[in-house]
Tab-separated table of C-alpha atoms and ligand atoms in Angstrom:
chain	number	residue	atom	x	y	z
A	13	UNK	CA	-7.051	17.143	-10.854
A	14	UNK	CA	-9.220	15.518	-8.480
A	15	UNK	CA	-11.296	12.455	-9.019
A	16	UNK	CA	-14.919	12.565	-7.651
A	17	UNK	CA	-15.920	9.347	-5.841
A	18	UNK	CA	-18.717	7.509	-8.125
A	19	UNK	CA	-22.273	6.309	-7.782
A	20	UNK	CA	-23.801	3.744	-9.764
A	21	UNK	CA	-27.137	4.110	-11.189
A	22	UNK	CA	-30.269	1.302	-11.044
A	23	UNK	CA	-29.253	0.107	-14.559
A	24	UNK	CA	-25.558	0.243	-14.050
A	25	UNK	CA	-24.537	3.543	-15.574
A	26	UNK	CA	-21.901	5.380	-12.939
A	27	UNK	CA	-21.647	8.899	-12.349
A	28	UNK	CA	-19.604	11.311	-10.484
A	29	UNK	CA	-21.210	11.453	-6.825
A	30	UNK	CA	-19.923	15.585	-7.038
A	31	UNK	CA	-21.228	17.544	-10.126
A	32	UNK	CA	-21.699	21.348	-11.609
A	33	UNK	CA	-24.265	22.965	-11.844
A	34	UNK	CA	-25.193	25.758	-13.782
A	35	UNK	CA	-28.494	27.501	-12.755
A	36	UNK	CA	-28.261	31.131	-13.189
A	37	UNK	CA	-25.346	31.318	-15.331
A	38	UNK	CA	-25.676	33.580	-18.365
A	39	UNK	CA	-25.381	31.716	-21.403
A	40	UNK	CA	-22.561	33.960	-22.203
A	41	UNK	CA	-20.748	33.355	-18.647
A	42	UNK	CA	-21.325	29.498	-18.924
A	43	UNK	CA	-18.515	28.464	-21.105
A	44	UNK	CA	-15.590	30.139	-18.475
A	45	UNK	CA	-17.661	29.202	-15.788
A	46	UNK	CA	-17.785	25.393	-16.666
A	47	UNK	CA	-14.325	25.508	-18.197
A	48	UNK	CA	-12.935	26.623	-14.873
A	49	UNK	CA	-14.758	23.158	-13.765
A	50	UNK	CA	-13.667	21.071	-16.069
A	51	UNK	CA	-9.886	22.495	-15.073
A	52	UNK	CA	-10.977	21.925	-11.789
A	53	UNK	CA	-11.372	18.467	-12.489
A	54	UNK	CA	-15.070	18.240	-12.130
A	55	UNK	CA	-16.622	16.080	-14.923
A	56	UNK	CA	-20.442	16.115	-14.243
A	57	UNK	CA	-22.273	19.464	-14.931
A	58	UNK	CA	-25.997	19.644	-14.766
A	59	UNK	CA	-27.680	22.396	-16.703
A	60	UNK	CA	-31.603	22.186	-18.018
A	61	UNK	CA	-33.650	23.809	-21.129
A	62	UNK	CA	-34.699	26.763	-18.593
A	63	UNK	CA	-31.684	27.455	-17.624
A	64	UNK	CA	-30.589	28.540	-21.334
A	65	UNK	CA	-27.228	28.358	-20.985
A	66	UNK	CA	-27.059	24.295	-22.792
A	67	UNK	CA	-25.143	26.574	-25.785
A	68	UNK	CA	-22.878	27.929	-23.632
A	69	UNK	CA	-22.153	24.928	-21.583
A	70	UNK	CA	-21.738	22.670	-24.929
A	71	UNK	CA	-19.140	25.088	-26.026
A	72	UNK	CA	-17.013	24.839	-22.778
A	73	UNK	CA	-17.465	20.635	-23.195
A	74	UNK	CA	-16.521	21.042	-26.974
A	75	UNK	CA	-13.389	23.327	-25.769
A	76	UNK	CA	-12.166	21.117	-23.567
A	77	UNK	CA	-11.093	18.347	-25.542
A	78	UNK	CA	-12.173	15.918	-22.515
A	79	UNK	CA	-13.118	12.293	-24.168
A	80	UNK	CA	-16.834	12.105	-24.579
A	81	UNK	CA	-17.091	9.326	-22.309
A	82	UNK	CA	-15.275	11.100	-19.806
A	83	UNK	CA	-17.823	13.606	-19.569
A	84	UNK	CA	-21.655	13.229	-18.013
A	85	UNK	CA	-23.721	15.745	-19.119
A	86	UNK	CA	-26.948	15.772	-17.168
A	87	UNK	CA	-30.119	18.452	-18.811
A	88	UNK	CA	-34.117	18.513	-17.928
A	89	UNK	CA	-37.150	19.173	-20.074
A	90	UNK	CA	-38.990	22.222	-19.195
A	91	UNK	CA	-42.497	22.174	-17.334
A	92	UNK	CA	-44.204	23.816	-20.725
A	93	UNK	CA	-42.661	21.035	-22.798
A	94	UNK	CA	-44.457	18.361	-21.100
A	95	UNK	CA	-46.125	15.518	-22.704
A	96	UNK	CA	-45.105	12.546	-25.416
A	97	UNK	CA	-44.077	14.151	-28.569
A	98	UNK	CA	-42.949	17.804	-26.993
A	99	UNK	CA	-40.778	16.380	-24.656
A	100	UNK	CA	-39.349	14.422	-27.619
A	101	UNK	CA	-39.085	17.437	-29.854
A	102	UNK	CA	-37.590	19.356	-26.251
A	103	UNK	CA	-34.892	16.744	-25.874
A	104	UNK	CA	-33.613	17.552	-29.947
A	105	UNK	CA	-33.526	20.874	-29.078
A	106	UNK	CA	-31.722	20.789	-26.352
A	107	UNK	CA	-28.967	17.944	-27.806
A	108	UNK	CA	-29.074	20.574	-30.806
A	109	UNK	CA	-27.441	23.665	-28.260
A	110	UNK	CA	-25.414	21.289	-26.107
A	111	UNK	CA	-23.541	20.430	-29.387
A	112	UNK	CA	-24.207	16.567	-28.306
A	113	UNK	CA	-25.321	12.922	-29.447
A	114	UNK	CA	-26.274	11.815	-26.393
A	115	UNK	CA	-26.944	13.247	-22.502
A	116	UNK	CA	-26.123	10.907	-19.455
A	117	UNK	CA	-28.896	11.846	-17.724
A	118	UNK	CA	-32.416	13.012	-18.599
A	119	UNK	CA	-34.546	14.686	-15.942
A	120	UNK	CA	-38.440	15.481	-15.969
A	121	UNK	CA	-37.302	19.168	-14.274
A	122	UNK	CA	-40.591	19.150	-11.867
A	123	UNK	CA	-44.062	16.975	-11.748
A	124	UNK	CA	-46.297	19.726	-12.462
A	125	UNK	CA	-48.891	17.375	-10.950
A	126	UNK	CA	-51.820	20.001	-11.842
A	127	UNK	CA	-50.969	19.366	-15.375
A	128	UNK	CA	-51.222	15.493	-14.741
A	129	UNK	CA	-48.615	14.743	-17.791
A	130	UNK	CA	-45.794	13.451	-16.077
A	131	UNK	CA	-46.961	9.720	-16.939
A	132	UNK	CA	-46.625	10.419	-20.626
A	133	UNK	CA	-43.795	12.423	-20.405
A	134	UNK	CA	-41.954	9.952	-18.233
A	135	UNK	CA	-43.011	7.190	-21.491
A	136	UNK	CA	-40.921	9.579	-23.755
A	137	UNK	CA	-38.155	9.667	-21.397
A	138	UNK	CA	-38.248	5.888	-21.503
A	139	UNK	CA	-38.420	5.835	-25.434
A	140	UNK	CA	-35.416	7.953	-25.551
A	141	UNK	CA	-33.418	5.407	-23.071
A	142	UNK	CA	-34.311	3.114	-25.708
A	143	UNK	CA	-33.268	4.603	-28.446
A	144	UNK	CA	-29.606	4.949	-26.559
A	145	UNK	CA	-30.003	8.827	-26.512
A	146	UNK	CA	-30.041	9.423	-22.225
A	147	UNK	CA	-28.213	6.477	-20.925
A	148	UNK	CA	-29.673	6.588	-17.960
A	149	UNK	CA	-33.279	8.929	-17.032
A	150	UNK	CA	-34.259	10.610	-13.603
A	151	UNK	CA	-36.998	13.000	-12.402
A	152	UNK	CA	-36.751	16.162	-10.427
A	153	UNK	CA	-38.775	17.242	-7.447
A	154	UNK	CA	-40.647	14.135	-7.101
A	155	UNK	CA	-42.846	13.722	-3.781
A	156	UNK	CA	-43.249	9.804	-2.997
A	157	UNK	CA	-46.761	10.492	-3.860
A	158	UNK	CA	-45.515	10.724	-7.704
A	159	UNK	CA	-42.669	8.391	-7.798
A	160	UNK	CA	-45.279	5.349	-6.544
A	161	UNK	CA	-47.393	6.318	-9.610
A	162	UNK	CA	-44.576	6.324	-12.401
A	163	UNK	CA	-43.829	2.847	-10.430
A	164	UNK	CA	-47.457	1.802	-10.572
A	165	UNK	CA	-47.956	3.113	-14.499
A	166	UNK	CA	-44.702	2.946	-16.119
A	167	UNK	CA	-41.718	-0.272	-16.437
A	168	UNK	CA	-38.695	2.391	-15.495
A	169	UNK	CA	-37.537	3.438	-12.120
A	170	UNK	CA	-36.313	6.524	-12.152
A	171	UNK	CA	-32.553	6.155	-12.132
A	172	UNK	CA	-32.844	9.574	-9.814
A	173	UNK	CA	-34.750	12.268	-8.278
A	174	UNK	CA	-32.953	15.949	-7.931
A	175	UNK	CA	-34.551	17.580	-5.216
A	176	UNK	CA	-33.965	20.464	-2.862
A	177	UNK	CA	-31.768	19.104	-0.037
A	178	UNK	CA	-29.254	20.869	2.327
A	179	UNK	CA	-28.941	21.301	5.830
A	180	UNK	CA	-32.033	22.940	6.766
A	181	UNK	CA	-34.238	21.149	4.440
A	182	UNK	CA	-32.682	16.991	5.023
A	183	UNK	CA	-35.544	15.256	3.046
A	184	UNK	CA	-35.502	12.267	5.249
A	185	UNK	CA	-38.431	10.640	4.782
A	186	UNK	CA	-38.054	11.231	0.689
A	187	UNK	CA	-34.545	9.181	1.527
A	188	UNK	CA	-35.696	6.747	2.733
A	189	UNK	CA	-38.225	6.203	0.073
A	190	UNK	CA	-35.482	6.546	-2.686
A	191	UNK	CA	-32.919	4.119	-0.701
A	192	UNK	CA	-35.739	1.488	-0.304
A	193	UNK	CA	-36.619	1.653	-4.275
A	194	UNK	CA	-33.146	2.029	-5.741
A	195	UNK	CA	-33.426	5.934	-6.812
A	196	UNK	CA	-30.776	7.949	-6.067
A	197	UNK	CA	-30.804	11.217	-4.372
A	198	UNK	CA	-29.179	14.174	-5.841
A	199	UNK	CA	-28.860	17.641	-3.792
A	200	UNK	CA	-29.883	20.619	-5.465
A	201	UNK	CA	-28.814	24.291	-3.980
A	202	UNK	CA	-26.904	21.985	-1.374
A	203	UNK	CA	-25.178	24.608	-0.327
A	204	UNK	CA	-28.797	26.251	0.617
A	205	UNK	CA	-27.806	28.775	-2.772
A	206	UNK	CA	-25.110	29.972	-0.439
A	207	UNK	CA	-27.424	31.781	2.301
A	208	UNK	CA	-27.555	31.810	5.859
A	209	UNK	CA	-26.666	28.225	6.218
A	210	UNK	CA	-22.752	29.296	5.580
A	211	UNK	CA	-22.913	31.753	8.342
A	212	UNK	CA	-24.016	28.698	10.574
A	213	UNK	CA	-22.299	28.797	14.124
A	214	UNK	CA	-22.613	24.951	13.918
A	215	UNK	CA	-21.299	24.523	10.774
A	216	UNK	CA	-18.549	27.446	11.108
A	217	UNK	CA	-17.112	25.308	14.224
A	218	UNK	CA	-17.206	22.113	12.644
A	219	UNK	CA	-14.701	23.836	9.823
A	220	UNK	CA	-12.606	25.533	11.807
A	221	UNK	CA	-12.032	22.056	13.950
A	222	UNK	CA	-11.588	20.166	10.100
A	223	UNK	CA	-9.172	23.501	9.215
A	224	UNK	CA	-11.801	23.438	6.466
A	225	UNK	CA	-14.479	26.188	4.468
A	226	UNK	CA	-18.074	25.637	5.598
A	227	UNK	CA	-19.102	24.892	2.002
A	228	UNK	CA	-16.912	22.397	2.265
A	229	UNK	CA	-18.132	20.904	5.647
A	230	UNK	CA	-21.692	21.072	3.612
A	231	UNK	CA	-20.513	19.021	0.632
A	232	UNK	CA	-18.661	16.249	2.892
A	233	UNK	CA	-21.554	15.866	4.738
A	234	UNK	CA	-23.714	15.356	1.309
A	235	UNK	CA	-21.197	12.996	0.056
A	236	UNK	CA	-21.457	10.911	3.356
A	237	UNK	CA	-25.170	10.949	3.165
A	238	UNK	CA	-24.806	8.943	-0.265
A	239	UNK	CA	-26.012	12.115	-1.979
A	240	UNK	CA	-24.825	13.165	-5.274
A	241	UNK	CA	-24.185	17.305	-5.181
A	242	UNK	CA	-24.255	19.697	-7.910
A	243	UNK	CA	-22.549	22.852	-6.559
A	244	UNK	CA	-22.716	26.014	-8.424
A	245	UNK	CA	-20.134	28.602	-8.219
A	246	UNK	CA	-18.895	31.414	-11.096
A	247	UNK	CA	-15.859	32.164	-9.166
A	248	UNK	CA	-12.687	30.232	-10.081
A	249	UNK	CA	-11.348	29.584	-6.408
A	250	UNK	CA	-14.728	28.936	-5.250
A	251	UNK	CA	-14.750	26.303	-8.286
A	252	UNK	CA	-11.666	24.640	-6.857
A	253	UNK	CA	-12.284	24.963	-3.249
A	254	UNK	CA	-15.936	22.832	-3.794
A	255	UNK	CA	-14.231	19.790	-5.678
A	256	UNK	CA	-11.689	19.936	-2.816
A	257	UNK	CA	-13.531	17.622	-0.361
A	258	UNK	CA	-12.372	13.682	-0.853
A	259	UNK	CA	-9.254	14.248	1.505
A	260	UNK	CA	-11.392	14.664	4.763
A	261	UNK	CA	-13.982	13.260	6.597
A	262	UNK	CA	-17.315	14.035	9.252
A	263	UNK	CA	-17.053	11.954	12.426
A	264	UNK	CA	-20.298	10.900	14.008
A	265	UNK	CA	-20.528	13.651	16.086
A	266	UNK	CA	-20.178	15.807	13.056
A	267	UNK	CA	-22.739	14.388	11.373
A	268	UNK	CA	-25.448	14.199	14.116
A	269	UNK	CA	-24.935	18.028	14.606
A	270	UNK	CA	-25.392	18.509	10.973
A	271	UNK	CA	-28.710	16.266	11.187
A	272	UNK	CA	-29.784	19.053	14.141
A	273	UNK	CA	-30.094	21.499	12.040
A	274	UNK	CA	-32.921	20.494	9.861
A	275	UNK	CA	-35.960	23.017	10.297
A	276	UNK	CA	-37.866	21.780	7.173
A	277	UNK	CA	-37.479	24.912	5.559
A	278	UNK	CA	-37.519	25.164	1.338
A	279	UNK	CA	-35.521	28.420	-0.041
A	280	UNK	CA	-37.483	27.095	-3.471
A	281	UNK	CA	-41.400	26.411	-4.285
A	282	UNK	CA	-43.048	23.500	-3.093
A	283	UNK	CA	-43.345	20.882	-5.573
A	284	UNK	CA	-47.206	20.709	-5.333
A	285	UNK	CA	-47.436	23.957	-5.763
A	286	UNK	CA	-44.878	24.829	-8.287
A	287	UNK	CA	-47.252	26.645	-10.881
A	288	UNK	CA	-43.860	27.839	-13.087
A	289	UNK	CA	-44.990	27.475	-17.025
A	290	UNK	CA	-43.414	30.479	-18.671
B	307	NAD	P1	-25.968	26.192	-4.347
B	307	NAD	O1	-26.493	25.654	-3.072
B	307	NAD	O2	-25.027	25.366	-5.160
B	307	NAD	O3	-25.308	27.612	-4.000
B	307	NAD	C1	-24.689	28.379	-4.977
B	307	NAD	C2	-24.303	29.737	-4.408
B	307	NAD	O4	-23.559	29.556	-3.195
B	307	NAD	C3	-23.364	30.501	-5.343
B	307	NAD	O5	-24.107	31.278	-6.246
B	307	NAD	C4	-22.563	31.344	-4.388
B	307	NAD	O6	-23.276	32.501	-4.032
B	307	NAD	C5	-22.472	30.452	-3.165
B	307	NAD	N1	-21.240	29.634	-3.101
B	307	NAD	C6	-20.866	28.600	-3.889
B	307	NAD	N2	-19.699	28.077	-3.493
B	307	NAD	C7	-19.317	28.787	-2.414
B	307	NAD	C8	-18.187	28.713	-1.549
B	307	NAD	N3	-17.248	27.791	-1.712
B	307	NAD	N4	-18.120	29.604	-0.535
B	307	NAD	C9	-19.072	30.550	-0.348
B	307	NAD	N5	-20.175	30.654	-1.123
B	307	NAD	C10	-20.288	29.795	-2.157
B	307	NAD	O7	-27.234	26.687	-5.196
B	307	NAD	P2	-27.917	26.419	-6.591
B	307	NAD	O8	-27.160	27.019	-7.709
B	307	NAD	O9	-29.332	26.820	-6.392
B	307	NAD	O10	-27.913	24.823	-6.773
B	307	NAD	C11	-26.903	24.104	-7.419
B	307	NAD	C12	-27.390	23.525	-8.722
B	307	NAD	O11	-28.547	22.712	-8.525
B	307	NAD	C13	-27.898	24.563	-9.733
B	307	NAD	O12	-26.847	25.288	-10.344
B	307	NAD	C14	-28.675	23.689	-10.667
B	307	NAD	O13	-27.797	22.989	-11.522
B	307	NAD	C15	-29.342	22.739	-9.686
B	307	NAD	N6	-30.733	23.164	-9.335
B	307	NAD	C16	-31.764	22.395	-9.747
B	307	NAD	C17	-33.075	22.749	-9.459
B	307	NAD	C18	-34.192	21.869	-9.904
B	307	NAD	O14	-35.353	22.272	-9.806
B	307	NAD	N7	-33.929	20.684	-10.393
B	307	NAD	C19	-33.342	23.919	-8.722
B	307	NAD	C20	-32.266	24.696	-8.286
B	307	NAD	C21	-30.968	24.306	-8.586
């Protein structure tokens, strides 16, 4: 079994810095898929409402027989549940499939900032902090832009932001902001949803020289950014071979050819313009 390094959260709360994610996973293929993980020794999955697979991934954590406290159990409400009471009524629901008392980790899934509701739906997520119910809360696909207004409007930093981040799309400047406020950054498709970016000659070298996969080159290199990862994988050895990265390390040189490859370029929408209700 192998133990994920940790990060700890602005109010204390630590999490595993290497997660599962689940986007894309039939609700009927989520409970082998994040059973295999849990074997695997992973004990961080992040799933959302949208995803609709929170019944399927509540029966794998059920299954398992893992300790509650063992587990963290990240979810998100949905861009058409936005505002006070419906994210309120969202986050039942959802705790309702999952099978759970409580998530770890609460996410507003993306601004929406044509709908102009994150503020209120943010004060929910703080009410449900409150209450003990998400012990810690985040956003998802924040721009600075947003993050200074929850900062200027609300009492609660976001404890994170899950954004799109992998080798072609770095996110520096949305770093920076997050390492000067105490948000953490977590990496979603950080494997760049397993495209092009594998087949990198840069990459591919940098494994071969580490006797390593290039997924696995990609995940080191998250894990010594400070990110927190969320691969997703349905195949068992793919699983294993993702949570198999504490026993090696980037040099420099690694690492600045890694930082040459970002082009800027999202494989998802742009936040701004996400216009995703359904
Ligand atoms: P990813 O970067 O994790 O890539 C996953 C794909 O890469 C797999 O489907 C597979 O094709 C391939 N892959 C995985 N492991 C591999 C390996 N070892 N070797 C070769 N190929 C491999 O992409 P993702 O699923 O988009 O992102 C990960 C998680 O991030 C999601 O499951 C979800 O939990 C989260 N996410 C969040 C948002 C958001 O808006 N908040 C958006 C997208 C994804």
């Amino acid at each position: 079994m192998s133990d994920a390094p940790t990060i700890t959260l602005n109010n204390g709360v630590v999490m595993p810095q290497l997660g599962f994610g689940v986007w894309q996973v039939p609700d009927d293929e989520a409970t082998a898929a994040v059973g295999h993980a849990l074997e695997a020794g992973y004990r961080s999955i992040d799933t959302a409402a949208v995803y609709e697979n929170e019944v399927g991934t509540g029966r794998a954590l059920a299954a398992s027989g893992l300790p509650r406290e063992e587990l963290f159990v990240t979810t998100k409400v949905w861009n058409s549940e936005q505002g006070y009471d419906s994210t309120l009524r969202a986050f039942d629901a959802s705790l309702e499939r999952l099978g759970l008392e409580y998530v770890d980790l609460y996410l507003i899934h993306w601004p929406m900032p044509m709908f102009d509701t994150y503020v209120e739906t943010w004060r929910a997520l703080e009410k449900l902090y409150a209450d003990g119910r998400a012990r810690a809360i985040g956003v998802s696909n924040f721009k600075p832009a947003q993050l200074r207004r929850l900062a200027e409007e609300t009492a609660t930093v976001p404890a994170l932001n899950q954004v799109e981040l992998h080798p072609t799309l770095q996110q520096g400047e949305l770093r920076a902001y997050h390492r000067e406020h105490s948000v953490v950054t977590e990496a979603w498709s950080p494997l760049g949803q397993g495209k092009d970016i594998l087949a990198d000659p840069v990459i591919g070298a940098i494994a071969e020289r580490h006797g390593r996969t290039p997924a696995q080159v990609i995940l080191r290199w998250h894990l010594q950014l400070g990110n927190v990862v969320i691969p997703k994988s349905v195949t068992p050895s793919r699983i294993r071979e993702n949570i198999n990265v504490f026993d090696f390390a980037l040099d420099e040189a690694d690492m600045a050819s890694i930082a040459g490859l970002d082009t800027g370029t999202r494989l998802g929408p742009d936040p701004d313009e996400m216009d995703w209700r359904g």
